[in-house]
Short mmCIF file of C-alpha atoms in Angstrom, two decimals:
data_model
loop_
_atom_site.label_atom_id
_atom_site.label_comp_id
_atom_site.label_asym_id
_atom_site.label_seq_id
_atom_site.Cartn_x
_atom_site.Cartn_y
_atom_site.Cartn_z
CA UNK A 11 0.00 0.00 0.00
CA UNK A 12 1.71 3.33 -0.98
CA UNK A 13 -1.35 5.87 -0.19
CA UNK A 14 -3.50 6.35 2.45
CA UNK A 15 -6.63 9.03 3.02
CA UNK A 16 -8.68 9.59 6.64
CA UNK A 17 -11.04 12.02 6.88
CA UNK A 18 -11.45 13.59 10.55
CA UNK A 19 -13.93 16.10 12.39
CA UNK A 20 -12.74 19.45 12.91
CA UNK A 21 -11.78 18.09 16.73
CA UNK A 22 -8.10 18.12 18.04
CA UNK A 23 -8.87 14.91 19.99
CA UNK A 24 -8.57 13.19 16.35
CA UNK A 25 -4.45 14.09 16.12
CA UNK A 26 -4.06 11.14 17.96
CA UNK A 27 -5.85 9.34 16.12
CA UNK A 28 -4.72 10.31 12.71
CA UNK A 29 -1.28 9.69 14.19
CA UNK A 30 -1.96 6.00 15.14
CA UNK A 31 -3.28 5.61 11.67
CA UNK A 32 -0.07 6.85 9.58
CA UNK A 33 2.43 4.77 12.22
CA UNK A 34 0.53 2.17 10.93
CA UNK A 35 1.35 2.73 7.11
CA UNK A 36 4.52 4.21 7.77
CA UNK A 37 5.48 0.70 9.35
CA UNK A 38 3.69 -1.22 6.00
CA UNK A 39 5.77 0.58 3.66
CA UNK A 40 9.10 1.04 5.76
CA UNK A 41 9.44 4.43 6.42
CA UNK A 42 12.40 6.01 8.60
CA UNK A 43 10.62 6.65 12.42
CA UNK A 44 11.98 10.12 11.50
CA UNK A 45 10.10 10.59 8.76
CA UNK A 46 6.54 9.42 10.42
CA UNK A 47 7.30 11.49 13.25
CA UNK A 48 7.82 14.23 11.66
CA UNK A 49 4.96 14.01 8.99
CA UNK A 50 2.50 13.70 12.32
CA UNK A 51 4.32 16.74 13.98
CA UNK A 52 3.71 18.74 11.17
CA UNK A 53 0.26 17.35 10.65
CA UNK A 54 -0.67 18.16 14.36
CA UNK A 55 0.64 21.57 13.82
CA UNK A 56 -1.24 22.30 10.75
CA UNK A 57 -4.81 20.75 11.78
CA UNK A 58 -4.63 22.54 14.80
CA UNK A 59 -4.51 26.17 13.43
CA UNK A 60 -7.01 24.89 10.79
CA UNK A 61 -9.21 23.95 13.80
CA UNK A 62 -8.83 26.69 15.90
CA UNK A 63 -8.48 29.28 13.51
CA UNK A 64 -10.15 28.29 10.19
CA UNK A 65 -13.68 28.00 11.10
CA UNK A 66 -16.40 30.72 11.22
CA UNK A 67 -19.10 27.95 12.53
CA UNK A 68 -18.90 25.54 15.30
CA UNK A 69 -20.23 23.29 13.25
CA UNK A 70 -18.62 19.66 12.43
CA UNK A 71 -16.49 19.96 9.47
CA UNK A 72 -14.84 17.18 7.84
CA UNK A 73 -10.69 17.41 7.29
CA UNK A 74 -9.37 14.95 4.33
CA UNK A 75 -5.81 14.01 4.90
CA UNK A 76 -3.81 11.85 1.84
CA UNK A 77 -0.71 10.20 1.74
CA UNK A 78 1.11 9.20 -1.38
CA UNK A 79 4.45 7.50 -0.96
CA UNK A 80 6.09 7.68 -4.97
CA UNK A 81 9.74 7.21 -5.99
CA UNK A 82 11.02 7.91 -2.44
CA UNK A 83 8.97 10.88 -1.29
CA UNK A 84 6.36 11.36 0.54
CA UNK A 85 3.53 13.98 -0.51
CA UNK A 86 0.59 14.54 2.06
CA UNK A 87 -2.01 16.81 1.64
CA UNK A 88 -4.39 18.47 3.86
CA UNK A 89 -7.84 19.71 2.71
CA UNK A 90 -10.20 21.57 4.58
CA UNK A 91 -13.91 23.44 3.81
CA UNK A 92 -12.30 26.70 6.12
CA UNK A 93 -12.34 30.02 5.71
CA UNK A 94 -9.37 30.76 3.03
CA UNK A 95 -6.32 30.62 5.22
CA UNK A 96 -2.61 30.28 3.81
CA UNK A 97 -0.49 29.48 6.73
CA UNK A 98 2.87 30.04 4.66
CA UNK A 99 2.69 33.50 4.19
CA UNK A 100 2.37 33.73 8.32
CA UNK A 101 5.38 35.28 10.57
CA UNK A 102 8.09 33.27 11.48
CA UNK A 103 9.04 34.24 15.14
CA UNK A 104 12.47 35.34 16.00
CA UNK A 105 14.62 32.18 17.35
CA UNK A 106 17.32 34.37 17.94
CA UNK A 107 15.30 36.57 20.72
CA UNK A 108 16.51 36.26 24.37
CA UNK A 109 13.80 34.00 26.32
CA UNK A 110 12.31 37.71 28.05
CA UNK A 111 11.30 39.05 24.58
CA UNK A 112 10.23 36.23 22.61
CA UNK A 113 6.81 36.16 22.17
CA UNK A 114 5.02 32.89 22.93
CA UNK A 115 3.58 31.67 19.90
CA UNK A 116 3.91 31.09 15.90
CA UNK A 117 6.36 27.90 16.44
CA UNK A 118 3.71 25.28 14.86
CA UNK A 119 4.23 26.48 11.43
CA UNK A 120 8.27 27.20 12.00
CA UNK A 121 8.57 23.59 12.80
CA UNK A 122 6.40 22.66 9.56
CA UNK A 123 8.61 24.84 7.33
CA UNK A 124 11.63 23.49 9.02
CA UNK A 125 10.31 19.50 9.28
CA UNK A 126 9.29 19.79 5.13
CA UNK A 127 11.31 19.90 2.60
CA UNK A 128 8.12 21.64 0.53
CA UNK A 129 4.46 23.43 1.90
CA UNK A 130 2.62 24.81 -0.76
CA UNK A 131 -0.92 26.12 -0.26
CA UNK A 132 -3.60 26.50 -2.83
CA UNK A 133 -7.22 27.90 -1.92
CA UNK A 134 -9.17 25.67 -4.77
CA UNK A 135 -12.83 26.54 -4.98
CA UNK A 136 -14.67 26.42 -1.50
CA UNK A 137 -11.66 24.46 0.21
CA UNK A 138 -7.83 25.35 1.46
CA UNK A 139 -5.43 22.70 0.00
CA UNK A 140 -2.08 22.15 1.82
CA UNK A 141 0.52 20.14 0.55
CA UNK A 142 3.82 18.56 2.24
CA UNK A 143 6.43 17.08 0.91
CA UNK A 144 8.64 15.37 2.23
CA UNK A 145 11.88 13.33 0.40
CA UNK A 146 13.49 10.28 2.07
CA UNK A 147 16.89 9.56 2.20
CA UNK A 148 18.01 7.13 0.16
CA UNK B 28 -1.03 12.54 29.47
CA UNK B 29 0.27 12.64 33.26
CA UNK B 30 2.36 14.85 35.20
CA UNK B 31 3.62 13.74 39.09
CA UNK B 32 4.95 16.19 41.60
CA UNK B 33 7.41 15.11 44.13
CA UNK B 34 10.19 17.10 45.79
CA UNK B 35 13.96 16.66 46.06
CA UNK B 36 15.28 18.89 48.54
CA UNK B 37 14.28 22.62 47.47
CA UNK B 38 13.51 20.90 44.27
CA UNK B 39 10.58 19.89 42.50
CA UNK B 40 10.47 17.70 40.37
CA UNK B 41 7.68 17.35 37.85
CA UNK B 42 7.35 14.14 35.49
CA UNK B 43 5.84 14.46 32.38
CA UNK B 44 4.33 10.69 31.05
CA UNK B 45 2.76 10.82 27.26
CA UNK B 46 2.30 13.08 25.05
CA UNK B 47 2.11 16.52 24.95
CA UNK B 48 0.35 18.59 22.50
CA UNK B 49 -2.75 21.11 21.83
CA UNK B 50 -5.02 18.67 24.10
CA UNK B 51 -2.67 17.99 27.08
CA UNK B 52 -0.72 21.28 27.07
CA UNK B 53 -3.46 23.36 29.21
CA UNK B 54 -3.66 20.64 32.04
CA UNK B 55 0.26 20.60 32.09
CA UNK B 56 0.02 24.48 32.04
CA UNK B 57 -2.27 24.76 35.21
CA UNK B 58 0.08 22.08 36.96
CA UNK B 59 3.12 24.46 36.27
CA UNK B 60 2.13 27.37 37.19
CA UNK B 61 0.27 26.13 40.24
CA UNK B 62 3.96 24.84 41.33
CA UNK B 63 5.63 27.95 41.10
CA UNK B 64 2.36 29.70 42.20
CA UNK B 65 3.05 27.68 45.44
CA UNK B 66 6.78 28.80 45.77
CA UNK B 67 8.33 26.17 44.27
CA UNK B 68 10.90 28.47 42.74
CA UNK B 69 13.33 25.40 41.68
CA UNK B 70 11.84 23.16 38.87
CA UNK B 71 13.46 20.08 37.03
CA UNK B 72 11.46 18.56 34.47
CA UNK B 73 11.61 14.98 33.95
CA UNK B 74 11.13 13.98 30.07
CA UNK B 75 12.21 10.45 30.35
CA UNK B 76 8.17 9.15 30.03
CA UNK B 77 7.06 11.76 27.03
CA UNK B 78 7.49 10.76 24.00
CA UNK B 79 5.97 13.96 21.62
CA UNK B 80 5.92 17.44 21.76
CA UNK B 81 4.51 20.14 19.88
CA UNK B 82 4.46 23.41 19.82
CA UNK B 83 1.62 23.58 22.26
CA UNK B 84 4.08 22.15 25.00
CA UNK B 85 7.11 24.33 23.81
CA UNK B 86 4.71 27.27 24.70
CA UNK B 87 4.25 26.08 28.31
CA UNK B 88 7.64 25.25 28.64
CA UNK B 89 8.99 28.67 27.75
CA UNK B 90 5.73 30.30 29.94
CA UNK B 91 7.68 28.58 32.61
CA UNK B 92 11.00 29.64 32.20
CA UNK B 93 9.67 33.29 31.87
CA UNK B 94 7.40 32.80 35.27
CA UNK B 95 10.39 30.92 37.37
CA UNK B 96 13.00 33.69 35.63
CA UNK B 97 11.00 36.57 37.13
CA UNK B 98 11.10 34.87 41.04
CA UNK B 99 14.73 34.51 40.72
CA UNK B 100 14.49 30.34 40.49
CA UNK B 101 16.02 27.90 38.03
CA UNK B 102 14.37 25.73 35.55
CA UNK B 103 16.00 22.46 34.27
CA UNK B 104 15.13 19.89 31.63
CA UNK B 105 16.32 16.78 31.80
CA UNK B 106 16.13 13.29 30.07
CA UNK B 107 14.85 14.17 26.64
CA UNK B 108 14.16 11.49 24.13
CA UNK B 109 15.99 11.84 20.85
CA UNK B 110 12.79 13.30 19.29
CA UNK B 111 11.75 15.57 21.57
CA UNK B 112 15.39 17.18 21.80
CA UNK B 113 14.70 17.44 18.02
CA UNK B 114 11.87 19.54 17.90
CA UNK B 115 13.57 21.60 20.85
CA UNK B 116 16.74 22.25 18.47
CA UNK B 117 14.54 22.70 15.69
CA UNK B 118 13.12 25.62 17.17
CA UNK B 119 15.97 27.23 18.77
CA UNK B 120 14.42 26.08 21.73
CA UNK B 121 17.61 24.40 23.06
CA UNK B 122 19.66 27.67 23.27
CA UNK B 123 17.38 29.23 25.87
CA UNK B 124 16.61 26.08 28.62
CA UNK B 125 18.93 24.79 30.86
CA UNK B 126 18.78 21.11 29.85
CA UNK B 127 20.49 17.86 30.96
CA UNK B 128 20.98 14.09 30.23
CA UNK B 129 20.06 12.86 33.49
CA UNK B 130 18.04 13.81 36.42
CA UNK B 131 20.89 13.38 38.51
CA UNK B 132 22.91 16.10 36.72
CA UNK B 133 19.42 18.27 36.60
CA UNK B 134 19.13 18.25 40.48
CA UNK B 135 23.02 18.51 41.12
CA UNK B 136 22.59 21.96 38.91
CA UNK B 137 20.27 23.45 41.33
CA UNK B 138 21.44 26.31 44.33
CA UNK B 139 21.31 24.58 48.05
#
């Protein structure tokens, strides 16, 4: 199996979840621990500002995550029925600041950025597309 | 996730088991601060158990440090797993904690 999809509710109680599910194929196809751990950090990162931050509502919204494993990297996007919201073109905080003036917050997407090797967002018709690649060593 | 309080000396020690992320970070958060709230000005924390972190649990981490800075205490982190020291370098997170191997080293670190 070299793809997988799961579709969870707008609810940060399913992270867990979803991560369970893509040990689970990254053990099936062999990838690095590395890699799967750092595919469900950035995941976790991302669906959280999506739930927090990308509804209007509180109603249930669906999330549709896919895998694709092809010729050694690994592409997962993230789709969601939120208000448009590009999380690339969001600050990066200052790692360089003494601990007294950092501000606390804006690491989730830092660590994405950093975690990726690619993010690329696309708003396509009512829903925000995110998509992160990620190339494994050979 | 689960977080035990015991003390060594003018220590505390707080043990994080788990994971912690956007859904464990606030309880963690309360614990914290009630600690120092309580004037427990000395705090190692003990990452042998936890396993993930996110950003979520950076942010308490460094609400700490700022909160035990300003009573004139010391905050130590000890025992990381190889993943979680990741996502603490990845950050730039491991410039601004004092952080150890062992809790041994962590409590030897403290003021008696």
């Amino acid at each position: 199996m070299n793809s997988l999809t799961v579709t969870i509710k707008n609810d940060t109680t399913e992270i867990p979840r979803l991560a369970g599910l893509i040990e689970q194929f990254g053990e099936k196809n062999e990838l690095p621990q590395k890699v799967v751990f750092y595919v469900n950090l950035a995941l976790d990162e991302v669906l959280t500002n999506v739930i927090s931050y990308g509804y209007e509502d509180d109603q249930q919204h669906d999330i549709t995550v896919d895998l694709t494993l092809e010729e050694r990297v690994l592409t997962t996007l993230i789709w969601d029925d939120g208000e448009p919201f590009n999380p690339i073109i969001a600050q990066e905080p200052d790692v360089e600041l003494p601990i007294d003036e950092r501000p606390v917050g804006g690491l989730g997407l830092l660590l994405v950025k950093r975690m990726m090797d690619q993010v690329e967002y696309r708003r396509i018709g009512e829903r925000n597309c995110l998509s992160l690649r990620k190339k494994l060593e050979t | 996730m689960n977080v035990t309080e015991r003390n060594e000396g003018n220590v505390v020690v707080l043990q994080l088991q788990g994971r912690l992320d956007g859904n464990t970070a606030k309880d963690f958060e309360d614990k914290l601060v009630a600690a120092i709230d309580k004037g427990k000005h000395h705090v190692a924390l003990d990452l042998s158990n936890l396993d993930y972190v996110s950003s979520a649990g950076l942010r308490v981490m460094l609400i700490g440090a700022k909160r035990i800075k300003a009573t004139g205490g010391k905050f130590v982190l000890t025992s990381m797993h190889p993943n979680v020291k990741e996502v603490f370098d990845i950050s730039g997170f491991t410039g601004i904690f004092d952080i150890t191997s062992t809790l041994d080293q962590a409590l030897g670190s403290f003021p008696k």
